[in-house]
Amino acid sequence: MSEKSKILIIGGTGYIGKFIVAASAKSGHPTFALVRESTVSDPSKSEIIGSFKSSGVNLVYGDLNDHESLVKAIKQVDVVISTVGRLQFSDQVKIVAAIKEAGNVKRFFPSEFGNDVDRVHAVGPAKIAFGIKAQIRRAIEAEGIPYTYVCSNLFAGFFLPRLSQSDATAAFFVSKLSQPGATGPPRDKVIIPGDGNPKAVFNKEEDIGTYTIKAVDDPRTLNKNLYIRPPKNTYSYNEIISLWEKKIGKTLEKIYVPEEQVLKDIQEASFPLNAIFSIDHSVFIKGDQTNFEVEKSFGVEATELYPDVKFTTVDELLNHLV
C-alpha cells in the first residue's frame, strides 16, 4: 500500500477547517496545520490548538502574507487544503504563488466547501464571494496546479438548528451560539424563501471532512469537482419542514417570502444577514445546489466513490434536535 500523503491545512482553526484537520489526523495522514504564532497564544483558540496537538497534528508557523514561511511550509507536504474564511478568499492567490514556487504539491484543495461557484445564479454578497472563489479556480488552472474543488453544499450543523430563520442566524453570528432559548428549528412558525420547492443538500461537517480527506490520494478526483450529494440528504425546504413537523407532532405556520421580497431584503439588510439572505436566494429559490447534473467531464459524487463511508442523514440530525 502506498504511503499516505502529507497534508497541510491552511485555515485549520476556522469553522470547517477544524473538521478537515480532525479527519486528516484520524485517517492517518501526516497532518500539518499552518498557524500564526499569535493564534497559538490566543486564549480563545487554546482548546482547538490543544486538540490538534493531542491528535498528533504538526503545527507549522506561517502566514498568508509571509511568502517565505508559506513556501517553507508547503515544501514539507504533498497536498495543500485551504479552508480560509470569506475575508481571505482572494488572498489564496498567495497560496497559488507559493505552491508554484515550491514545485512539489500533488494536489491543491482551495477554500470552496459550498455551492459549485461555476454553476450559480447568485446576487448580492453571495455573488461577490462566489465570484472570488471562481477567480481562484481560474488562477489554479492557469498555473497548471493539480486540484480538487469540494462542493459540499450546506453545513448541516449550522443550518438545521436555525433553518435560516433570521433571528437565530443573527444571534449565531453575534454570539457564535444558537439564539438564547433556541435549542432547535422553529416550533411555531417558519419563514420559507420562495415557494419552498427547489432541493438543497445538507451535510454534517464531520462527513465533509471525511469525504475531503478520502479524495486526497484518489486519482478519480484529480482535476475534478467533488460533489457531496447524498440522496438521503437532499431535501426541499418544504420537505425539511414536513419531516420536522412529523418529529415534533405539530404543524407549523408557514410564511412564504416571494423572490421579489427576498431580493429587497438582501439590498436592505446589513452583514451578516444580507450574506445569509443571498445564499438562501441561490440555494432555495434558484436551486443552485441541485439544478444541474454532475457530468463525468467535470465532476464526481462522493457517496458513489466512497460507499463505505457511513454519513449522517438529515433524518438522524433532526432527531438530535427534537
PDB file of C-alpha atoms in Angstrom:
ATOM      1  CA  MET A   1       0.000   0.000   0.000  1.00  0.00           C
ATOM      2  CA  SER A   2       1.381   3.407  -0.950  1.00  0.00           C
ATOM      3  CA  GLU A   3       2.311   5.868   1.750  1.00  0.00           C
ATOM      4  CA  LYS A   4      -0.377   8.367   2.674  1.00  0.00           C
ATOM      5  CA  SER A   5       0.171  11.929   1.509  1.00  0.00           C
ATOM      6  CA  LYS A   6       1.354  14.591   3.905  1.00  0.00           C
ATOM      7  CA  ILE A   7      -1.370  17.235   4.186  1.00  0.00           C
ATOM      8  CA  LEU A   8      -1.099  20.924   5.082  1.00  0.00           C
ATOM      9  CA  ILE A   9      -4.320  22.670   6.113  1.00  0.00           C
ATOM     10  CA  ILE A  10      -4.373  26.470   5.916  1.00  0.00           C
ATOM     11  CA  GLY A  11      -7.187  27.982   7.987  1.00  0.00           C
ATOM     12  CA  GLY A  12      -7.484  24.909  10.171  1.00  0.00           C
ATOM     13  CA  THR A  13      -8.762  26.733  13.251  1.00  0.00           C
ATOM     14  CA  GLY A  14     -11.780  28.093  11.358  1.00  0.00           C
ATOM     15  CA  TYR A  15     -15.335  26.751  11.175  1.00  0.00           C
ATOM     16  CA  ILE A  16     -14.919  23.999   8.572  1.00  0.00           C
ATOM     17  CA  GLY A  17     -11.137  23.842   8.893  1.00  0.00           C
ATOM     18  CA  LYS A  18     -11.155  22.109  12.257  1.00  0.00           C
ATOM     19  CA  PHE A  19     -13.237  19.257  10.812  1.00  0.00           C
ATOM     20  CA  ILE A  20     -10.805  18.830   7.904  1.00  0.00           C
ATOM     21  CA  VAL A  21      -7.843  18.755  10.299  1.00  0.00           C
ATOM     22  CA  ALA A  22      -9.576  16.182  12.519  1.00  0.00           C
ATOM     23  CA  ALA A  23     -10.461  13.957   9.552  1.00  0.00           C
ATOM     24  CA  SER A  24      -6.919  14.107   8.204  1.00  0.00           C
ATOM     25  CA  ALA A  25      -5.346  13.176  11.539  1.00  0.00           C
ATOM     26  CA  LYS A  26      -7.903  10.427  12.168  1.00  0.00           C
ATOM     27  CA  SER A  27      -7.272   8.847   8.763  1.00  0.00           C
ATOM     28  CA  GLY A  28      -3.558   8.522   9.437  1.00  0.00           C
ATOM     29  CA  HIS A  29      -2.248  11.180   7.084  1.00  0.00           C
ATOM     30  CA  PRO A  30       0.763  13.094   8.426  1.00  0.00           C
ATOM     31  CA  THR A  31      -1.132  16.326   9.135  1.00  0.00           C
ATOM     32  CA  PHE A  32       0.247  19.837   9.325  1.00  0.00           C
ATOM     33  CA  ALA A  33      -1.693  22.974  10.288  1.00  0.00           C
ATOM     34  CA  LEU A  34      -0.417  26.403   9.302  1.00  0.00           C
ATOM     35  CA  VAL A  35      -0.933  28.746  12.250  1.00  0.00           C
ATOM     36  CA  ARG A  36       0.185  32.206  13.234  1.00  0.00           C
ATOM     37  CA  GLU A  37       2.183  32.466  16.448  1.00  0.00           C
ATOM     38  CA  SER A  38      -0.485  34.878  17.692  1.00  0.00           C
ATOM     39  CA  THR A  39      -3.125  32.165  17.179  1.00  0.00           C
ATOM     40  CA  VAL A  40      -1.276  29.684  19.375  1.00  0.00           C
ATOM     41  CA  SER A  41      -1.121  32.237  22.216  1.00  0.00           C
ATOM     42  CA  ASP A  42      -4.758  33.319  21.779  1.00  0.00           C
ATOM     43  CA  PRO A  43      -6.816  32.043  24.764  1.00  0.00           C
ATOM     44  CA  SER A  44      -9.910  31.697  22.581  1.00  0.00           C
ATOM     45  CA  LYS A  45      -8.029  29.231  20.378  1.00  0.00           C
ATOM     46  CA  SER A  46      -6.412  27.233  23.186  1.00  0.00           C
ATOM     47  CA  GLU A  47      -8.956  24.400  23.076  1.00  0.00           C
ATOM     48  CA  ILE A  48      -8.664  23.799  19.343  1.00  0.00           C
ATOM     49  CA  ILE A  49      -4.852  24.105  19.384  1.00  0.00           C
ATOM     50  CA  GLY A  50      -4.820  21.608  22.240  1.00  0.00           C
ATOM     51  CA  SER A  51      -6.972  19.189  20.248  1.00  0.00           C
ATOM     52  CA  PHE A  52      -4.575  19.488  17.296  1.00  0.00           C
ATOM     53  CA  LYS A  53      -1.606  18.649  19.485  1.00  0.00           C
ATOM     54  CA  SER A  54      -3.330  15.718  21.195  1.00  0.00           C
ATOM     55  CA  SER A  55      -4.242  14.181  17.829  1.00  0.00           C
ATOM     56  CA  GLY A  56      -0.683  14.418  16.554  1.00  0.00           C
ATOM     57  CA  VAL A  57      -1.087  17.407  14.239  1.00  0.00           C
ATOM     58  CA  ASN A  58       2.149  19.234  13.456  1.00  0.00           C
ATOM     59  CA  LEU A  59       1.837  22.989  13.985  1.00  0.00           C
ATOM     60  CA  VAL A  60       3.715  24.984  11.355  1.00  0.00           C
ATOM     61  CA  TYR A  61       4.172  28.693  11.955  1.00  0.00           C
ATOM     62  CA  GLY A  62       3.410  30.873   8.982  1.00  0.00           C
ATOM     63  CA  ASP A  63       1.141  33.484   7.466  1.00  0.00           C
ATOM     64  CA  LEU A  64      -0.524  34.085   4.121  1.00  0.00           C
ATOM     65  CA  ASN A  65       1.243  37.440   3.984  1.00  0.00           C
ATOM     66  CA  ASP A  66       4.680  35.899   4.602  1.00  0.00           C
ATOM     67  CA  HIS A  67       5.634  34.281   1.305  1.00  0.00           C
ATOM     68  CA  GLU A  68       8.797  32.611   2.581  1.00  0.00           C
ATOM     69  CA  SER A  69       7.006  30.971   5.527  1.00  0.00           C
ATOM     70  CA  LEU A  70       4.297  29.766   3.159  1.00  0.00           C
ATOM     71  CA  VAL A  71       6.763  28.207   0.712  1.00  0.00           C
ATOM     72  CA  LYS A  72       8.695  26.597   3.578  1.00  0.00           C
ATOM     73  CA  ALA A  73       5.500  25.043   4.998  1.00  0.00           C
ATOM     74  CA  ILE A  74       4.334  23.809   1.596  1.00  0.00           C
ATOM     75  CA  LYS A  75       7.668  22.149   0.822  1.00  0.00           C
ATOM     76  CA  GLN A  76       7.097  19.815   3.793  1.00  0.00           C
ATOM     77  CA  VAL A  77       3.915  18.268   2.353  1.00  0.00           C
ATOM     78  CA  ASP A  78       2.301  16.683  -0.699  1.00  0.00           C
ATOM     79  CA  VAL A  79      -1.196  18.171  -0.539  1.00  0.00           C
ATOM     80  CA  VAL A  80      -2.445  21.618   0.477  1.00  0.00           C
ATOM     81  CA  ILE A  81      -6.024  22.218   1.665  1.00  0.00           C
ATOM     82  CA  SER A  82      -7.218  25.779   2.199  1.00  0.00           C
ATOM     83  CA  THR A  83     -10.191  26.386   4.475  1.00  0.00           C
ATOM     84  CA  VAL A  84      -9.736  30.132   4.883  1.00  0.00           C
ATOM     85  CA  GLY A  85     -12.806  32.241   5.545  1.00  0.00           C
ATOM     86  CA  ARG A  86     -14.635  34.754   3.386  1.00  0.00           C
ATOM     87  CA  LEU A  87     -12.335  37.679   4.137  1.00  0.00           C
ATOM     88  CA  GLN A  88      -9.320  35.725   2.885  1.00  0.00           C
ATOM     89  CA  PHE A  89     -10.764  34.087  -0.237  1.00  0.00           C
ATOM     90  CA  SER A  90      -8.866  36.478  -2.534  1.00  0.00           C
ATOM     91  CA  ASP A  91      -5.636  36.005  -0.553  1.00  0.00           C
ATOM     92  CA  GLN A  92      -5.489  32.441  -1.855  1.00  0.00           C
ATOM     93  CA  VAL A  93      -3.606  33.793  -4.882  1.00  0.00           C
ATOM     94  CA  LYS A  94      -0.687  33.926  -2.432  1.00  0.00           C
ATOM     95  CA  ILE A  95      -1.091  30.195  -1.769  1.00  0.00           C
ATOM     96  CA  VAL A  96      -1.180  29.571  -5.518  1.00  0.00           C
ATOM     97  CA  ALA A  97       2.075  31.532  -5.946  1.00  0.00           C
ATOM     98  CA  ALA A  98       3.740  29.681  -3.068  1.00  0.00           C
ATOM     99  CA  ILE A  99       2.636  26.275  -4.427  1.00  0.00           C
ATOM    100  CA  LYS A 100       4.009  27.209  -7.832  1.00  0.00           C
ATOM    101  CA  GLU A 101       7.370  28.208  -6.336  1.00  0.00           C
ATOM    102  CA  ALA A 102       7.592  25.172  -4.049  1.00  0.00           C
ATOM    103  CA  GLY A 103       7.034  22.873  -7.014  1.00  0.00           C
ATOM    104  CA  ASN A 104       6.249  19.724  -5.035  1.00  0.00           C
ATOM    105  CA  VAL A 105       2.472  19.784  -4.462  1.00  0.00           C
ATOM    106  CA  LYS A 106       0.469  16.871  -5.870  1.00  0.00           C
ATOM    107  CA  ARG A 107      -2.932  18.436  -5.196  1.00  0.00           C
ATOM    108  CA  PHE A 108      -4.453  21.731  -4.025  1.00  0.00           C
ATOM    109  CA  PHE A 109      -7.926  21.994  -2.497  1.00  0.00           C
ATOM    110  CA  PRO A 110      -8.874  25.699  -2.378  1.00  0.00           C
ATOM    111  CA  SER A 111     -11.427  27.015   0.105  1.00  0.00           C
ATOM    112  CA  GLU A 112     -14.718  26.008  -1.513  1.00  0.00           C
ATOM    113  CA  PHE A 113     -16.985  23.880   0.701  1.00  0.00           C
ATOM    114  CA  GLY A 114     -20.326  25.187  -0.526  1.00  0.00           C
ATOM    115  CA  ASN A 115     -22.045  25.657  -3.883  1.00  0.00           C
ATOM    116  CA  ASP A 116     -20.309  24.925  -7.182  1.00  0.00           C
ATOM    117  CA  VAL A 117     -19.312  28.514  -7.915  1.00  0.00           C
ATOM    118  CA  ASP A 118     -19.194  27.921 -11.672  1.00  0.00           C
ATOM    119  CA  ARG A 119     -22.871  26.912 -11.639  1.00  0.00           C
ATOM    120  CA  VAL A 120     -24.700  29.515  -9.571  1.00  0.00           C
ATOM    121  CA  HIS A 121     -27.276  32.248 -10.122  1.00  0.00           C
ATOM    122  CA  ALA A 122     -26.367  34.395  -7.135  1.00  0.00           C
ATOM    123  CA  VAL A 123     -26.896  38.054  -6.264  1.00  0.00           C
ATOM    124  CA  GLY A 124     -25.510  40.422  -3.625  1.00  0.00           C
ATOM    125  CA  PRO A 125     -22.770  39.295  -1.216  1.00  0.00           C
ATOM    126  CA  ALA A 126     -23.043  35.661  -2.303  1.00  0.00           C
ATOM    127  CA  LYS A 127     -22.365  36.656  -5.920  1.00  0.00           C
ATOM    128  CA  ILE A 128     -19.250  38.533  -4.831  1.00  0.00           C
ATOM    129  CA  ALA A 129     -17.944  35.657  -2.683  1.00  0.00           C
ATOM    130  CA  PHE A 130     -18.685  33.031  -5.339  1.00  0.00           C
ATOM    131  CA  GLY A 131     -17.019  35.251  -7.944  1.00  0.00           C
ATOM    132  CA  ILE A 132     -13.802  35.436  -5.912  1.00  0.00           C
ATOM    133  CA  LYS A 133     -13.793  31.646  -5.484  1.00  0.00           C
ATOM    134  CA  ALA A 134     -14.226  31.268  -9.251  1.00  0.00           C
ATOM    135  CA  GLN A 135     -11.266  33.613  -9.831  1.00  0.00           C
ATOM    136  CA  ILE A 136      -9.125  31.426  -7.570  1.00  0.00           C
ATOM    137  CA  ARG A 137     -10.165  28.371  -9.618  1.00  0.00           C
ATOM    138  CA  ARG A 138      -9.031  30.096 -12.813  1.00  0.00           C
ATOM    139  CA  ALA A 139      -5.706  31.097 -11.206  1.00  0.00           C
ATOM    140  CA  ILE A 140      -5.063  27.483 -10.144  1.00  0.00           C
ATOM    141  CA  GLU A 141      -5.873  26.192 -13.618  1.00  0.00           C
ATOM    142  CA  ALA A 142      -3.752  28.871 -15.325  1.00  0.00           C
ATOM    143  CA  GLU A 143      -0.717  27.769 -13.290  1.00  0.00           C
ATOM    144  CA  GLY A 144      -1.318  24.105 -14.074  1.00  0.00           C
ATOM    145  CA  ILE A 145      -1.638  23.137 -10.408  1.00  0.00           C
ATOM    146  CA  PRO A 146      -3.428  19.793  -9.837  1.00  0.00           C
ATOM    147  CA  TYR A 147      -6.673  20.446  -7.939  1.00  0.00           C
ATOM    148  CA  THR A 148      -9.888  19.161  -6.437  1.00  0.00           C
ATOM    149  CA  TYR A 149     -12.807  21.521  -5.777  1.00  0.00           C
ATOM    150  CA  VAL A 150     -15.025  20.265  -2.937  1.00  0.00           C
ATOM    151  CA  CYS A 151     -18.665  21.269  -3.460  1.00  0.00           C
ATOM    152  CA  SER A 152     -20.045  20.224  -0.084  1.00  0.00           C
ATOM    153  CA  ASN A 153     -23.258  22.280  -0.205  1.00  0.00           C
ATOM    154  CA  LEU A 154     -24.877  23.321   3.125  1.00  0.00           C
ATOM    155  CA  PHE A 155     -23.270  22.817   6.546  1.00  0.00           C
ATOM    156  CA  ALA A 156     -25.978  20.834   8.340  1.00  0.00           C
ATOM    157  CA  GLY A 157     -24.627  21.680  11.792  1.00  0.00           C
ATOM    158  CA  PHE A 158     -25.010  25.364  11.041  1.00  0.00           C
ATOM    159  CA  PHE A 159     -28.201  25.329   9.006  1.00  0.00           C
ATOM    160  CA  LEU A 160     -30.527  22.744  10.504  1.00  0.00           C
ATOM    161  CA  PRO A 161     -30.691  24.162  14.062  1.00  0.00           C
ATOM    162  CA  ARG A 162     -31.754  27.513  12.584  1.00  0.00           C
ATOM    163  CA  LEU A 163     -33.438  26.677   9.260  1.00  0.00           C
ATOM    164  CA  SER A 164     -32.234  30.094   8.074  1.00  0.00           C
ATOM    165  CA  GLN A 165     -34.590  31.926  10.422  1.00  0.00           C
ATOM    166  CA  SER A 166     -33.098  35.404  10.508  1.00  0.00           C
ATOM    167  CA  ASP A 167     -33.278  35.974  14.274  1.00  0.00           C
ATOM    168  CA  ALA A 168     -31.486  32.737  15.092  1.00  0.00           C
ATOM    169  CA  THR A 169     -28.948  33.280  12.318  1.00  0.00           C
ATOM    170  CA  ALA A 170     -28.119  36.783  13.529  1.00  0.00           C
ATOM    171  CA  ALA A 171     -27.745  35.541  17.090  1.00  0.00           C
ATOM    172  CA  PHE A 172     -25.369  32.836  15.899  1.00  0.00           C
ATOM    173  CA  PHE A 173     -23.087  35.328  14.196  1.00  0.00           C
ATOM    174  CA  VAL A 174     -23.134  37.694  17.135  1.00  0.00           C
ATOM    175  CA  SER A 175     -22.561  35.133  19.881  1.00  0.00           C
ATOM    176  CA  LYS A 176     -21.321  32.063  17.943  1.00  0.00           C
ATOM    177  CA  LEU A 177     -24.113  30.223  19.725  1.00  0.00           C
ATOM    178  CA  SER A 178     -27.714  29.474  18.910  1.00  0.00           C
ATOM    179  CA  GLN A 179     -30.174  32.196  19.754  1.00  0.00           C
ATOM    180  CA  PRO A 180     -30.847  32.195  23.523  1.00  0.00           C
ATOM    181  CA  GLY A 181     -33.628  29.711  24.111  1.00  0.00           C
ATOM    182  CA  ALA A 182     -33.402  28.290  20.588  1.00  0.00           C
ATOM    183  CA  THR A 183     -32.494  24.636  21.006  1.00  0.00           C
ATOM    184  CA  GLY A 184     -33.536  23.590  17.535  1.00  0.00           C
ATOM    185  CA  PRO A 185     -35.547  24.517  14.453  1.00  0.00           C
ATOM    186  CA  PRO A 186     -38.709  26.619  14.863  1.00  0.00           C
ATOM    187  CA  ARG A 187     -41.695  25.108  16.674  1.00  0.00           C
ATOM    188  CA  ASP A 188     -44.420  27.649  15.933  1.00  0.00           C
ATOM    189  CA  LYS A 189     -43.888  29.359  12.595  1.00  0.00           C
ATOM    190  CA  VAL A 190     -41.287  29.178   9.852  1.00  0.00           C
ATOM    191  CA  ILE A 191     -40.253  31.644   7.172  1.00  0.00           C
ATOM    192  CA  ILE A 192     -39.614  29.967   3.818  1.00  0.00           C
ATOM    193  CA  PRO A 193     -37.837  31.732   0.927  1.00  0.00           C
ATOM    194  CA  GLY A 194     -39.648  31.366  -2.389  1.00  0.00           C
ATOM    195  CA  ASP A 195     -42.114  28.507  -2.835  1.00  0.00           C
ATOM    196  CA  GLY A 196     -40.001  26.017  -0.863  1.00  0.00           C
ATOM    197  CA  ASN A 197     -39.705  23.519  -3.724  1.00  0.00           C
ATOM    198  CA  PRO A 198     -36.093  23.654  -5.044  1.00  0.00           C
ATOM    199  CA  LYS A 199     -33.939  20.963  -3.452  1.00  0.00           C
ATOM    200  CA  ALA A 200     -30.790  21.599  -1.417  1.00  0.00           C
ATOM    201  CA  VAL A 201     -28.175  19.291   0.133  1.00  0.00           C
ATOM    202  CA  PHE A 202     -27.376  19.223   3.865  1.00  0.00           C
ATOM    203  CA  ASN A 203     -24.132  17.576   5.031  1.00  0.00           C
ATOM    204  CA  LYS A 204     -22.741  17.169   8.526  1.00  0.00           C
ATOM    205  CA  GLU A 205     -19.420  18.946   8.884  1.00  0.00           C
ATOM    206  CA  GLU A 206     -17.593  15.820  10.095  1.00  0.00           C
ATOM    207  CA  ASP A 207     -18.735  13.987   6.961  1.00  0.00           C
ATOM    208  CA  ILE A 208     -17.487  16.814   4.767  1.00  0.00           C
ATOM    209  CA  GLY A 209     -14.104  16.377   6.440  1.00  0.00           C
ATOM    210  CA  THR A 210     -14.151  12.623   5.864  1.00  0.00           C
ATOM    211  CA  TYR A 211     -15.026  12.853   2.166  1.00  0.00           C
ATOM    212  CA  THR A 212     -12.477  15.619   1.567  1.00  0.00           C
ATOM    213  CA  ILE A 213      -9.644  13.549   3.003  1.00  0.00           C
ATOM    214  CA  LYS A 214     -10.811  10.435   1.126  1.00  0.00           C
ATOM    215  CA  ALA A 215     -10.323  12.386  -2.111  1.00  0.00           C
ATOM    216  CA  VAL A 216      -6.744  13.449  -1.382  1.00  0.00           C
ATOM    217  CA  ASP A 217      -4.986  10.405  -2.861  1.00  0.00           C
ATOM    218  CA  ASP A 218      -7.785   9.321  -5.204  1.00  0.00           C
ATOM    219  CA  PRO A 219      -6.907   9.700  -8.914  1.00  0.00           C
ATOM    220  CA  ARG A 220     -10.638   9.784  -9.727  1.00  0.00           C
ATOM    221  CA  THR A 221     -10.925  13.208  -8.050  1.00  0.00           C
ATOM    222  CA  LEU A 222      -7.879  14.747  -9.753  1.00  0.00           C
ATOM    223  CA  ASN A 223      -8.775  17.975 -11.570  1.00  0.00           C
ATOM    224  CA  LYS A 224     -12.460  17.400 -10.794  1.00  0.00           C
ATOM    225  CA  ASN A 225     -15.240  18.873  -8.704  1.00  0.00           C
ATOM    226  CA  LEU A 226     -16.087  16.565  -5.795  1.00  0.00           C
ATOM    227  CA  TYR A 227     -19.813  16.913  -5.101  1.00  0.00           C
ATOM    228  CA  ILE A 228     -21.116  15.691  -1.748  1.00  0.00           C
ATOM    229  CA  ARG A 229     -24.731  14.980  -2.726  1.00  0.00           C
ATOM    230  CA  PRO A 230     -26.165  12.069  -0.731  1.00  0.00           C
ATOM    231  CA  PRO A 231     -29.733  11.413  -1.969  1.00  0.00           C
ATOM    232  CA  LYS A 232     -30.774  10.880   1.674  1.00  0.00           C
ATOM    233  CA  ASN A 233     -29.601  14.418   2.491  1.00  0.00           C
ATOM    234  CA  THR A 234     -31.249  16.134  -0.463  1.00  0.00           C
ATOM    235  CA  TYR A 235     -34.466  17.915   0.517  1.00  0.00           C
ATOM    236  CA  SER A 236     -36.569  20.878  -0.471  1.00  0.00           C
ATOM    237  CA  TYR A 237     -37.380  23.424   2.232  1.00  0.00           C
ATOM    238  CA  ASN A 238     -40.953  22.140   2.280  1.00  0.00           C
ATOM    239  CA  GLU A 239     -39.734  18.559   2.724  1.00  0.00           C
ATOM    240  CA  ILE A 240     -37.440  19.504   5.598  1.00  0.00           C
ATOM    241  CA  ILE A 241     -40.286  21.306   7.363  1.00  0.00           C
ATOM    242  CA  SER A 242     -42.644  18.388   6.786  1.00  0.00           C
ATOM    243  CA  LEU A 243     -40.091  15.974   8.272  1.00  0.00           C
ATOM    244  CA  TRP A 244     -39.585  18.286  11.254  1.00  0.00           C
ATOM    245  CA  GLU A 245     -43.351  18.597  11.802  1.00  0.00           C
ATOM    246  CA  LYS A 246     -43.670  14.802  11.959  1.00  0.00           C
ATOM    247  CA  LYS A 247     -40.903  14.613  14.545  1.00  0.00           C
ATOM    248  CA  ILE A 248     -42.410  17.240  16.854  1.00  0.00           C
ATOM    249  CA  GLY A 249     -46.032  16.218  16.190  1.00  0.00           C
ATOM    250  CA  LYS A 250     -47.069  19.737  15.303  1.00  0.00           C
ATOM    251  CA  THR A 251     -47.982  21.720  12.190  1.00  0.00           C
ATOM    252  CA  LEU A 252     -46.074  24.977  11.819  1.00  0.00           C
ATOM    253  CA  GLU A 253     -47.432  28.227  10.443  1.00  0.00           C
ATOM    254  CA  LYS A 254     -45.625  28.724   7.128  1.00  0.00           C
ATOM    255  CA  ILE A 255     -44.821  32.178   5.799  1.00  0.00           C
ATOM    256  CA  TYR A 256     -43.635  32.103   2.196  1.00  0.00           C
ATOM    257  CA  VAL A 257     -41.493  35.053   1.100  1.00  0.00           C
ATOM    258  CA  PRO A 258     -41.631  35.734  -2.662  1.00  0.00           C
ATOM    259  CA  GLU A 259     -38.386  36.206  -4.573  1.00  0.00           C
ATOM    260  CA  GLU A 260     -39.019  39.937  -5.047  1.00  0.00           C
ATOM    261  CA  GLN A 261     -39.140  40.417  -1.266  1.00  0.00           C
ATOM    262  CA  VAL A 262     -36.034  38.306  -0.718  1.00  0.00           C
ATOM    263  CA  LEU A 263     -34.145  40.453  -3.237  1.00  0.00           C
ATOM    264  CA  LYS A 264     -35.329  43.574  -1.431  1.00  0.00           C
ATOM    265  CA  ASP A 265     -34.259  42.110   1.924  1.00  0.00           C
ATOM    266  CA  ILE A 266     -30.783  41.417   0.526  1.00  0.00           C
ATOM    267  CA  GLN A 267     -30.449  45.046  -0.537  1.00  0.00           C
ATOM    268  CA  GLU A 268     -31.700  46.476   2.751  1.00  0.00           C
ATOM    269  CA  ALA A 269     -30.061  44.135   5.270  1.00  0.00           C
ATOM    270  CA  SER A 270     -26.579  44.612   6.693  1.00  0.00           C
ATOM    271  CA  PHE A 271     -23.947  41.923   7.206  1.00  0.00           C
ATOM    272  CA  PRO A 272     -24.258  39.090   8.095  1.00  0.00           C
ATOM    273  CA  LEU A 273     -27.951  38.845   7.221  1.00  0.00           C
ATOM    274  CA  ASN A 274     -27.527  40.142   3.666  1.00  0.00           C
ATOM    275  CA  ALA A 275     -24.982  37.364   3.047  1.00  0.00           C
ATOM    276  CA  ILE A 276     -27.289  34.708   4.507  1.00  0.00           C
ATOM    277  CA  PHE A 277     -30.282  36.001   2.530  1.00  0.00           C
ATOM    278  CA  SER A 278     -28.263  35.964  -0.699  1.00  0.00           C
ATOM    279  CA  ILE A 279     -27.114  32.370  -0.085  1.00  0.00           C
ATOM    280  CA  ASP A 280     -30.736  31.427   0.674  1.00  0.00           C
ATOM    281  CA  HIS A 281     -31.738  33.016  -2.646  1.00  0.00           C
ATOM    282  CA  SER A 282     -29.135  30.982  -4.555  1.00  0.00           C
ATOM    283  CA  VAL A 283     -29.873  27.712  -2.770  1.00  0.00           C
ATOM    284  CA  PHE A 284     -33.602  27.767  -2.027  1.00  0.00           C
ATOM    285  CA  ILE A 285     -35.011  29.936  -4.809  1.00  0.00           C
ATOM    286  CA  LYS A 286     -32.641  29.305  -7.723  1.00  0.00           C
ATOM    287  CA  GLY A 287     -31.926  25.715  -6.635  1.00  0.00           C
ATOM    288  CA  ASP A 288     -28.221  26.133  -7.364  1.00  0.00           C
ATOM    289  CA  GLN A 289     -27.126  23.002  -5.493  1.00  0.00           C
ATOM    290  CA  THR A 290     -29.262  20.589  -7.497  1.00  0.00           C
ATOM    291  CA  ASN A 291     -30.388  22.292 -10.720  1.00  0.00           C
ATOM    292  CA  PHE A 292     -27.709  20.595 -12.838  1.00  0.00           C
ATOM    293  CA  GLU A 293     -26.478  17.063 -13.426  1.00  0.00           C
ATOM    294  CA  VAL A 294     -22.986  16.064 -12.348  1.00  0.00           C
ATOM    295  CA  GLU A 295     -21.228  15.063 -15.560  1.00  0.00           C
ATOM    296  CA  LYS A 296     -18.077  12.941 -15.668  1.00  0.00           C
ATOM    297  CA  SER A 297     -16.301  15.611 -17.709  1.00  0.00           C
ATOM    298  CA  PHE A 298     -16.138  17.937 -14.707  1.00  0.00           C
ATOM    299  CA  GLY A 299     -17.257  16.137 -11.550  1.00  0.00           C
ATOM    300  CA  VAL A 300     -17.709  13.060  -9.388  1.00  0.00           C
ATOM    301  CA  GLU A 301     -20.078  12.370  -6.493  1.00  0.00           C
ATOM    302  CA  ALA A 302     -18.655  11.430  -3.095  1.00  0.00           C
ATOM    303  CA  THR A 303     -21.182   8.849  -1.924  1.00  0.00           C
ATOM    304  CA  GLU A 304     -20.791   6.977  -5.211  1.00  0.00           C
ATOM    305  CA  LEU A 305     -16.992   6.973  -4.935  1.00  0.00           C
ATOM    306  CA  TYR A 306     -16.954   6.030  -1.244  1.00  0.00           C
ATOM    307  CA  PRO A 307     -19.978   3.852  -0.464  1.00  0.00           C
ATOM    308  CA  ASP A 308     -18.144   2.561   2.629  1.00  0.00           C
ATOM    309  CA  VAL A 309     -18.479   5.914   4.401  1.00  0.00           C
ATOM    310  CA  LYS A 310     -21.418   5.923   6.796  1.00  0.00           C
ATOM    311  CA  PHE A 311     -22.575   9.517   6.650  1.00  0.00           C
ATOM    312  CA  THR A 312     -25.094  11.101   8.997  1.00  0.00           C
ATOM    313  CA  THR A 313     -28.513  11.637   7.435  1.00  0.00           C
ATOM    314  CA  VAL A 314     -30.732  14.687   7.799  1.00  0.00           C
ATOM    315  CA  ASP A 315     -33.304  12.441   9.481  1.00  0.00           C
ATOM    316  CA  GLU A 316     -30.748  11.449  12.133  1.00  0.00           C
ATOM    317  CA  LEU A 317     -29.608  15.040  12.617  1.00  0.00           C
ATOM    318  CA  LEU A 318     -33.152  16.275  13.157  1.00  0.00           C
ATOM    319  CA  ASN A 319     -33.718  13.509  15.751  1.00  0.00           C
ATOM    320  CA  HIS A 320     -30.991  15.131  17.862  1.00  0.00           C
ATOM    321  CA  LEU A 321     -32.789  18.484  17.676  1.00  0.00           C
ATOM    322  CA  VAL A 322     -36.211  17.255  18.811  1.00  0.00           C
TER     323      VAL A 322
END
